[in-house]
XYZ file of C-alpha atoms in Angstrom:
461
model
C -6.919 19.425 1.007
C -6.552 19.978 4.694
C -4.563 22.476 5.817
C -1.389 20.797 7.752
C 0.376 23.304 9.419
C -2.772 23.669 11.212
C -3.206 20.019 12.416
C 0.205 20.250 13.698
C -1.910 20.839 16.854
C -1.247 16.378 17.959
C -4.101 14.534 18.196
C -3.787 12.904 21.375
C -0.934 12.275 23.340
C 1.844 9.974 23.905
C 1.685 6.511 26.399
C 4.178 5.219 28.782
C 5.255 2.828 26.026
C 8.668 1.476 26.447
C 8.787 -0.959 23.628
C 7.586 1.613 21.265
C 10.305 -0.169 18.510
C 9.274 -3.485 19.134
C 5.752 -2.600 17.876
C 6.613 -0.867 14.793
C 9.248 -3.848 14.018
C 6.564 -6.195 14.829
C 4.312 -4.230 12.370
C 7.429 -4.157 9.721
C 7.850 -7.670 10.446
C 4.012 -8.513 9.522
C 4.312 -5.976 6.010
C 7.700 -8.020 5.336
C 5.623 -11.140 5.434
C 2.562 -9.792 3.925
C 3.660 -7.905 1.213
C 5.565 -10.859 -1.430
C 2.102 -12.154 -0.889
C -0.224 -9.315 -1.930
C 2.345 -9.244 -5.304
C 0.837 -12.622 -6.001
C -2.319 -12.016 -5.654
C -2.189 -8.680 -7.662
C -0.403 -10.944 -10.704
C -0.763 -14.316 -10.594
C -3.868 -14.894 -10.879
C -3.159 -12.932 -14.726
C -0.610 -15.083 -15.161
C -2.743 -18.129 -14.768
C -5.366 -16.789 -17.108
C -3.265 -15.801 -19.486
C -1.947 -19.211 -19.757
C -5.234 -20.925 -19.803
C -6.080 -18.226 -22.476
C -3.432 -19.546 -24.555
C -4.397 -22.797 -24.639
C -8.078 -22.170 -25.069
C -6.572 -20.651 -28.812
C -4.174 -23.066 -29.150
C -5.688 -26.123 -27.814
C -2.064 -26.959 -26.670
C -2.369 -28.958 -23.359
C 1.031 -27.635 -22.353
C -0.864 -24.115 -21.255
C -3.369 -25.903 -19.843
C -0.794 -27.932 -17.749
C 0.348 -25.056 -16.082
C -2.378 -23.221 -15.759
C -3.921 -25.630 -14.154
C -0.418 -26.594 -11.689
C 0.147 -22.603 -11.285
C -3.735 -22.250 -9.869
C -3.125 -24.793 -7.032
C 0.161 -22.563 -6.304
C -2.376 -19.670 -6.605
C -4.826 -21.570 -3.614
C -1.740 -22.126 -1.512
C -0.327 -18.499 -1.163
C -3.557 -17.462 -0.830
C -4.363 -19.625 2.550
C -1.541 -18.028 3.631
C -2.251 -14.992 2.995
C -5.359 -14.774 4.752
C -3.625 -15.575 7.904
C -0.987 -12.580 7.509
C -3.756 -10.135 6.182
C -5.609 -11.517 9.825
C -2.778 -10.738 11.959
C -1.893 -7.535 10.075
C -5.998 -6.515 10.733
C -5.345 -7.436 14.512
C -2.228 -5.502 14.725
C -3.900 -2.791 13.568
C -6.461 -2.600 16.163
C -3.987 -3.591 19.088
C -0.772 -2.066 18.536
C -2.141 1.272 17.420
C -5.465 1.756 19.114
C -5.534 5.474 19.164
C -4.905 5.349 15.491
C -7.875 3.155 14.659
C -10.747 4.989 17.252
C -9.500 8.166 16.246
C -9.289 8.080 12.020
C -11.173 4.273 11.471
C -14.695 6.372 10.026
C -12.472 7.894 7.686
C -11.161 5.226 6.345
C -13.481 2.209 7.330
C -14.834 2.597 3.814
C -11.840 1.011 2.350
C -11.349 -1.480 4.726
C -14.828 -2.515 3.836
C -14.527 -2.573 0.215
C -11.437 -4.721 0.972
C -13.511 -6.998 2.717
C -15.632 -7.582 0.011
C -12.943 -7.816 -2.839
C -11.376 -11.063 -0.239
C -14.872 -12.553 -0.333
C -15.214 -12.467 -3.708
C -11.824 -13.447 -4.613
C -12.014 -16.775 -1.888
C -15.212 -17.969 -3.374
C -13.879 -17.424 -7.336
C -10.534 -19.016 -6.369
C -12.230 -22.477 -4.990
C -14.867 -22.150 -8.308
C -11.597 -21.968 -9.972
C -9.478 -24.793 -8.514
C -12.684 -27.218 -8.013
C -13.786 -26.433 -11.310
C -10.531 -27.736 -13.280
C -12.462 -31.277 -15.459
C -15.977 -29.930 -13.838
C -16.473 -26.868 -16.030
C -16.454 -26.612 -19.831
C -13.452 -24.685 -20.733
C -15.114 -21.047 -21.515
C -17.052 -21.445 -18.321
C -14.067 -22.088 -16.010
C -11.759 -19.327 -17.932
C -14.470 -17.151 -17.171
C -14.507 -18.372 -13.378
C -11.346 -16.992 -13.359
C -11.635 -13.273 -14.149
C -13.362 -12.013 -11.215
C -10.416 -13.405 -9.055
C -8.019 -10.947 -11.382
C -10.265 -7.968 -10.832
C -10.840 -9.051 -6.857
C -7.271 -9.093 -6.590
C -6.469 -5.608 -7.749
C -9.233 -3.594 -6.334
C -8.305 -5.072 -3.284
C -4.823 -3.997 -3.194
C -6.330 -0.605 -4.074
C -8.444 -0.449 -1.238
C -5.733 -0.717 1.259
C -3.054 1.472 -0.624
C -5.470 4.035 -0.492
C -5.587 3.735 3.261
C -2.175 4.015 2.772
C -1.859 6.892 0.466
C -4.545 8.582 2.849
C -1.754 8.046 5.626
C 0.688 9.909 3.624
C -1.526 12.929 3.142
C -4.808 12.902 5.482
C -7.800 14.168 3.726
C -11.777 14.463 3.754
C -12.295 14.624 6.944
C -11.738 17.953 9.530
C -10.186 17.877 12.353
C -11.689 20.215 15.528
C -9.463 22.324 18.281
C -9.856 19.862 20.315
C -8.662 16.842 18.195
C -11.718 15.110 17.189
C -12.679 13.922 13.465
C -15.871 15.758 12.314
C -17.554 15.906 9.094
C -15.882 13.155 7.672
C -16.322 12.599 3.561
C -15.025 9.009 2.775
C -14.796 9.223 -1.229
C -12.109 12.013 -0.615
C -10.404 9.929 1.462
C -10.301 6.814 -0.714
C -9.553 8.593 -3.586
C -6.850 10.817 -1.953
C -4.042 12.219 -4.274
C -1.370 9.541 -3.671
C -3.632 6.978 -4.029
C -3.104 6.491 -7.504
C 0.813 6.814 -8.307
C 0.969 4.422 -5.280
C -1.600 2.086 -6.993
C 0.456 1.646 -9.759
C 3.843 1.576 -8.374
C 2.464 -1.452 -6.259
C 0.886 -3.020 -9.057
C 3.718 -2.921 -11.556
C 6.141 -3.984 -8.164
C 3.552 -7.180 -8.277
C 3.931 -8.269 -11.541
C 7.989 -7.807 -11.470
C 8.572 -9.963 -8.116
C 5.940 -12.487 -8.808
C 7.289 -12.497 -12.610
C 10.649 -12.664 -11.405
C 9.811 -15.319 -8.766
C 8.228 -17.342 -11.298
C 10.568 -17.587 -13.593
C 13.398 -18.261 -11.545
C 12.171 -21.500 -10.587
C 12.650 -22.581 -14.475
C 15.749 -20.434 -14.865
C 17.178 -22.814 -12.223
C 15.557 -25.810 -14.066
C 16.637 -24.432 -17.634
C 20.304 -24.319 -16.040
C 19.874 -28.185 -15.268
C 18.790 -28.965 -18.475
C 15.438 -29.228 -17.990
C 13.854 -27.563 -21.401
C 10.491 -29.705 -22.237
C 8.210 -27.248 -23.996
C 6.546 -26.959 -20.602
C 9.085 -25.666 -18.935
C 9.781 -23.071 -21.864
C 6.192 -21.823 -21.472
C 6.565 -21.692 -17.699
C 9.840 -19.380 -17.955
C 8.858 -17.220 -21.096
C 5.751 -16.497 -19.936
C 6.467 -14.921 -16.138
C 9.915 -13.429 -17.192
C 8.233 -11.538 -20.628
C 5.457 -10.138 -18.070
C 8.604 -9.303 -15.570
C 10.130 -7.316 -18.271
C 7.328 -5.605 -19.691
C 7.011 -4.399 -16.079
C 10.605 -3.049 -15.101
C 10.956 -0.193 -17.677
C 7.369 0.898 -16.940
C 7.909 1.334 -13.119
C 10.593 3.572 -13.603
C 7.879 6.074 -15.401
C 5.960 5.414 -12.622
C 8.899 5.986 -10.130
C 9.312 9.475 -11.744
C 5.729 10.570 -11.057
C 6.076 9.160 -7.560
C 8.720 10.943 -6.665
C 7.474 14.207 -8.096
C 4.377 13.732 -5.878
C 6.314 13.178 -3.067
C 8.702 16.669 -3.273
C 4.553 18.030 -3.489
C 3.185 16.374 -0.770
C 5.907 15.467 1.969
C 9.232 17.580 1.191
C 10.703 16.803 3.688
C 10.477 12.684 2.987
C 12.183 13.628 -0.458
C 14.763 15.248 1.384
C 15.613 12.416 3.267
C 15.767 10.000 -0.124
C 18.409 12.076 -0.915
C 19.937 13.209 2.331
C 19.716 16.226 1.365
C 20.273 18.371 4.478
C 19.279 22.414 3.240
C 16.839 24.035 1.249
C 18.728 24.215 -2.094
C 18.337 25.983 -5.537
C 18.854 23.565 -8.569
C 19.238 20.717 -5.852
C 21.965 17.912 -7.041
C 21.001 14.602 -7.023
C 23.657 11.804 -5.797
C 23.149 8.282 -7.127
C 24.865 5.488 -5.142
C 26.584 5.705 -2.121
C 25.640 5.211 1.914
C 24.607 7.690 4.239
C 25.981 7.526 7.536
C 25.578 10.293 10.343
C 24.980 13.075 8.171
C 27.005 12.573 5.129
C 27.071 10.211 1.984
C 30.197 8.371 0.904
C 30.816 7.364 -2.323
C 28.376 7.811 -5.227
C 28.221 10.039 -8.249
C 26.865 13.381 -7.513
C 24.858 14.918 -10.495
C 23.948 19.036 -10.423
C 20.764 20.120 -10.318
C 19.360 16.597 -11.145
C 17.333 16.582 -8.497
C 15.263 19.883 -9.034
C 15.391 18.828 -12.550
C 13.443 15.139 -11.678
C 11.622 16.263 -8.741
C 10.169 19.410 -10.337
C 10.797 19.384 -14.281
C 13.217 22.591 -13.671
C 16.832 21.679 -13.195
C 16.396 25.751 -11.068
C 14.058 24.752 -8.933
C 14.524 24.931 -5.206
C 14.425 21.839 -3.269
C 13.411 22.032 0.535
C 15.869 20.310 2.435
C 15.419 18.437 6.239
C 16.465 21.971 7.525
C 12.962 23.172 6.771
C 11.334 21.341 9.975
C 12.309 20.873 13.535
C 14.500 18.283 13.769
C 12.414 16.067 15.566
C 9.930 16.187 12.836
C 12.261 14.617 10.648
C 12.645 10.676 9.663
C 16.033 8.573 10.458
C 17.355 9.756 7.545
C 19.786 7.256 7.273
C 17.406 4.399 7.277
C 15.388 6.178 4.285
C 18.294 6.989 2.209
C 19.978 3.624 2.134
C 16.982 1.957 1.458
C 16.004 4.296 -1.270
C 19.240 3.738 -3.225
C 18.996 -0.472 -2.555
C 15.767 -0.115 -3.933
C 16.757 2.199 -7.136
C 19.968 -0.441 -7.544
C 18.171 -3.129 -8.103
C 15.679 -1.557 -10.302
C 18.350 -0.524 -12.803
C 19.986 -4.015 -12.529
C 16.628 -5.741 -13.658
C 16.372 -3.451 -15.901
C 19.503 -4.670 -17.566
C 18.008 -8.121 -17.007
C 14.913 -7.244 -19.030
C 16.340 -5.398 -21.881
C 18.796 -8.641 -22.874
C 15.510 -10.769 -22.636
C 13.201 -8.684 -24.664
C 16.241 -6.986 -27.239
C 17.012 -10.983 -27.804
C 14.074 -12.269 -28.290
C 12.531 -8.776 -30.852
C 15.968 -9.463 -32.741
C 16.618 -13.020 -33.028
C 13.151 -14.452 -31.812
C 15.046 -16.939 -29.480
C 15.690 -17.221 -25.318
C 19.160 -15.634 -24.458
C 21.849 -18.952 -24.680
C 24.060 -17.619 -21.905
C 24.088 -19.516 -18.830
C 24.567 -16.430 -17.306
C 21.903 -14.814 -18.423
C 19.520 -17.229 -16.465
C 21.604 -16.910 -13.297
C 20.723 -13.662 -12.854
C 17.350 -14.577 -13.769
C 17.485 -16.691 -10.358
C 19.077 -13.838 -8.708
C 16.207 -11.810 -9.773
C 13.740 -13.178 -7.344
C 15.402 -12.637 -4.007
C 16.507 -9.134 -5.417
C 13.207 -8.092 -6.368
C 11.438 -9.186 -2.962
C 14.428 -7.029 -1.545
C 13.818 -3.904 -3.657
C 10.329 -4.396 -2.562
C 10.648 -4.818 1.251
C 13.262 -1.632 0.297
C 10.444 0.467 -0.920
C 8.280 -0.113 1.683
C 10.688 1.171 4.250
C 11.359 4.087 1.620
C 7.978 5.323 2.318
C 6.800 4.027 5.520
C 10.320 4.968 7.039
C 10.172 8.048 5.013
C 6.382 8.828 6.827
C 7.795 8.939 10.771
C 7.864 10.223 12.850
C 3.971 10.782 11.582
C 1.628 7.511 11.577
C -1.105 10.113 9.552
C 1.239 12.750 8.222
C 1.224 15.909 9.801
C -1.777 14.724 11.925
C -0.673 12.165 14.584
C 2.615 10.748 15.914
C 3.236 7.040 15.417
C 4.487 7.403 19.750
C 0.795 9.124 20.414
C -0.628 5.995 18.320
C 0.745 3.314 19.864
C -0.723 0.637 22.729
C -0.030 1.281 26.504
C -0.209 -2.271 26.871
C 2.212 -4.298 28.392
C 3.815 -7.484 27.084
C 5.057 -6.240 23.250
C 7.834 -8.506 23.575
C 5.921 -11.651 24.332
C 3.576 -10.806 21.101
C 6.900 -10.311 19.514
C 8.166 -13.785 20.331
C 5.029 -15.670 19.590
C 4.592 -13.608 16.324
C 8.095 -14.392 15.031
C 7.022 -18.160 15.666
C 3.745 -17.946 13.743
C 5.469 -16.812 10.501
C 8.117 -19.645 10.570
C 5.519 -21.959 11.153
C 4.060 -20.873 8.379
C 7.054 -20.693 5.993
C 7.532 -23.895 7.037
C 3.976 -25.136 5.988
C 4.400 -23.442 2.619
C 7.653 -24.907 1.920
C 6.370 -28.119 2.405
C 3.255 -27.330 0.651
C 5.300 -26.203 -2.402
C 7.438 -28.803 -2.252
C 4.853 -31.818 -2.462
C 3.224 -30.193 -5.237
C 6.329 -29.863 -7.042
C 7.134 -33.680 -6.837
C 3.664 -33.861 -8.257
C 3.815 -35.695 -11.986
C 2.231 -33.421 -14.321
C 0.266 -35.666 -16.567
C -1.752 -35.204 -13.452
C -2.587 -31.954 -14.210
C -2.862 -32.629 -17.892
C -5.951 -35.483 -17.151
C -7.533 -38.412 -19.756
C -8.872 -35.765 -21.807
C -5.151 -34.391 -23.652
C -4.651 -37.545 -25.721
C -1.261 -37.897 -27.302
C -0.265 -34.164 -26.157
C 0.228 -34.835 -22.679
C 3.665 -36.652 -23.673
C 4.828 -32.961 -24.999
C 4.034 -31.826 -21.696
C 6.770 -32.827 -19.345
């Protein structure tokens, strides 16, 4: 591990950049975008197989049905999400140059595995979708795996470029600023890589669950309960369950690497402004200019979660300069929306799955699949929440410790004009995927279900 108080030395230094918070928006505007994406692509294409799997046991054409209607959703987000991962890739390289010339051989490696997890995943998805009445049935299921395991290892790949961010290894830095003797494996396989892998991957099964199964939630309201659309909602809303309770184990051991690895980020999730022995923890509340109204303030909770020893001290924000600190208020707030909506799908998930292990039936409430539908805006929220948690949490470092986001940044002029043309791209392109989405949905599904389901394809819709 490198030593950081000793790369506290800058690497490089800071450009005449006046619109320094228009780039990082612009970059938080391109992660907003990006991010609801990269959940589907971590668990949909599961999803899909594991309703092609059932009807491959069942021989029920209902599975196949939706399998087959939820791949061409699968094809969709996807084109899209190529274009966001292509501007994220540019804004990489344009709005944070010294970033990229400086640190890119350390973590190239990554980016290139990356690269070769999309290629593999775009060639399996179109085997996939073109396949559907081309392939025999094991053959196409098959088709379909490498797209699952393309999709994860390609979210690990950049959240290990992330992690790396959070605390810079295998590489050394000389007196004069310059990466030497750079050792990518330690880099890729940095110590928050994995608590961050599966925080991420759990989030992507939760808001692509959640987003799933709201669509039938709101059709289940309306009366609209063919065995199809059963299968539809069960199947995203059990994986969405099965998911909440186990990111808030992984939560736990994200936050305890955290108070190891950046104390002073854990400081700010909880505002907590000195060094303190059997630190309390205060859930709820906002922070505003030093100070947090409202909540319920819990002693020593916070030693006790952070470090397994409700004694243990806590370093506060007091322990570095002030300017080395993040808006704390920013972190906080976001922090607690994100924990808030955790515990409330939580609540969510345990009626589903206590209802269903006790009386082997859907909840009857109508309420019950309101908040289902509620579920899927709140989720993308707690997710966009996170995000600023720990980017946010990061600043003022871009490579913790190592360089400054201000001595990353472009000189260049004309931010705001990228701004502008940016914002346009991405409502062009919701507006594409609406419509997208929408056509397919007007789409009859005994087209999906084909010549070949017989008398079943009635049970369908």
């Amino acid at each position: 591990m490198l030593d950081l108080p000793l790369l506290i030395a800058q690497v490089g230094t800071a450009v005449d950049q006046p619109y320094l918070l228009e780039a990082r928006q612009m970059q938080a505007l391109s992660l907003g975008v990006h991010i609801p994406l990269v959940c589907f692509g971590i668990a949909f294409p599961a999803m899909v197989l594991f309703a092609e799997g059932l009807y491959l046991r069942t021989g029920n054409h209902v599975y196949r049905a939706l399998a087959k209607r939820w791949s061409k959703v699968m094809l969709i987000l996807f084109a899209i999400g190529v274009v966001t991962g292509t501007i994220l890739s540019f804004e990489l390289g344009l709005l944070w140059p010294n970033f990229m010339s400086t640190f890119g051989e350390v973590f190239g490696f990554a980016f290139t595995l990356e690269g070769i997890s999309f290629f593999t995943e775009a060639i399996f998805i179109a085997i996939y979708v073109y396949g559907w009445d081309r392939l025999s049935d094991k053959r196409h299921f098959l088709a379909g795996i490498p797209i699952m395991i393309s999709g994860f290892t390609g979210s690990l790949f950049v959240i290990s470029v992330n992690g790396w961010m959070n605390n810079p290894v295998g590489f050394d830095l000389t007196s004069e600023g310059t990466v030497e003797n750079v050792r990518p494996l330690a880099a890729l396989f940095n110590s928050n890589l994995w608590h961050e892998l599966f925080h991420m991957y759990l989030a992507g099964f939760i808001v692509a669950g959640f987003i799933v199964a709201s669509v039938y939630a709101f059709g289940w309201i309306r009366g609209r309960r063919t065995p199809y659309h059963r299968a539809a909602l069960i199947i995203p809303l059990t994986i969405a369950s099965l998911a909440v309770p186990m990111q808030l184990i992984v939560g736990d051991w994200a936050a305890r690497t955290v108070a190891e690895n950046q104390p002073t980020k854990l400081a700010a999730f909880e505002g907590l402004q000195e060094t303190t022995e059997g630190a309390p923890l205060t859930a709820g509340g906002i922070y505003i200019d030093g100070e947090v109204y409202g909540g319920i303030t819990l002693p020593n909770l916070l030693s006790l979660l952070a470090f397994h020893d409700p004694n243990a001290t806590v370093e506060g924000l007091d322990a570095v300069p002030a300017a080395d600190r993040p808006p704390v208020g920013v972190v906080r707030n976001s922090f607690q929306v994100m924990v808030g909506i955790g515990f409330a799908m939580m609540i969510v998930a345990a009626i589903y799955l206590l209802t269903w292990l006790r009386r082997r039936r859907l909840p009857r409430s109508k309420w019950f699949y309101r908040a289902v539908v509620l579920a899927a805006p709140a989720s993308v929220v707690a997710l966009i929440a996170g995000w600023i948690t720990t980017e946010v949490g990061r600043q003022p470092w871009i490579v913790y410790g190592v360089m400054r986001t201000e001595e990353a940044v472009t000189g260049a002029d004309q931010i705001v004009i990228g701004y502008g043309v940016l914002v346009a791209v991405y409502l062009a392109l919701g507006g594409v995927v609406f419509w997208l989405l929408r056509r397919l949905a007007k789409q009859p599904l005994d087209d999906e279900v084909g010549d070949a389901a017989g008398p079943q394809a009635k049970a369908v819709g």
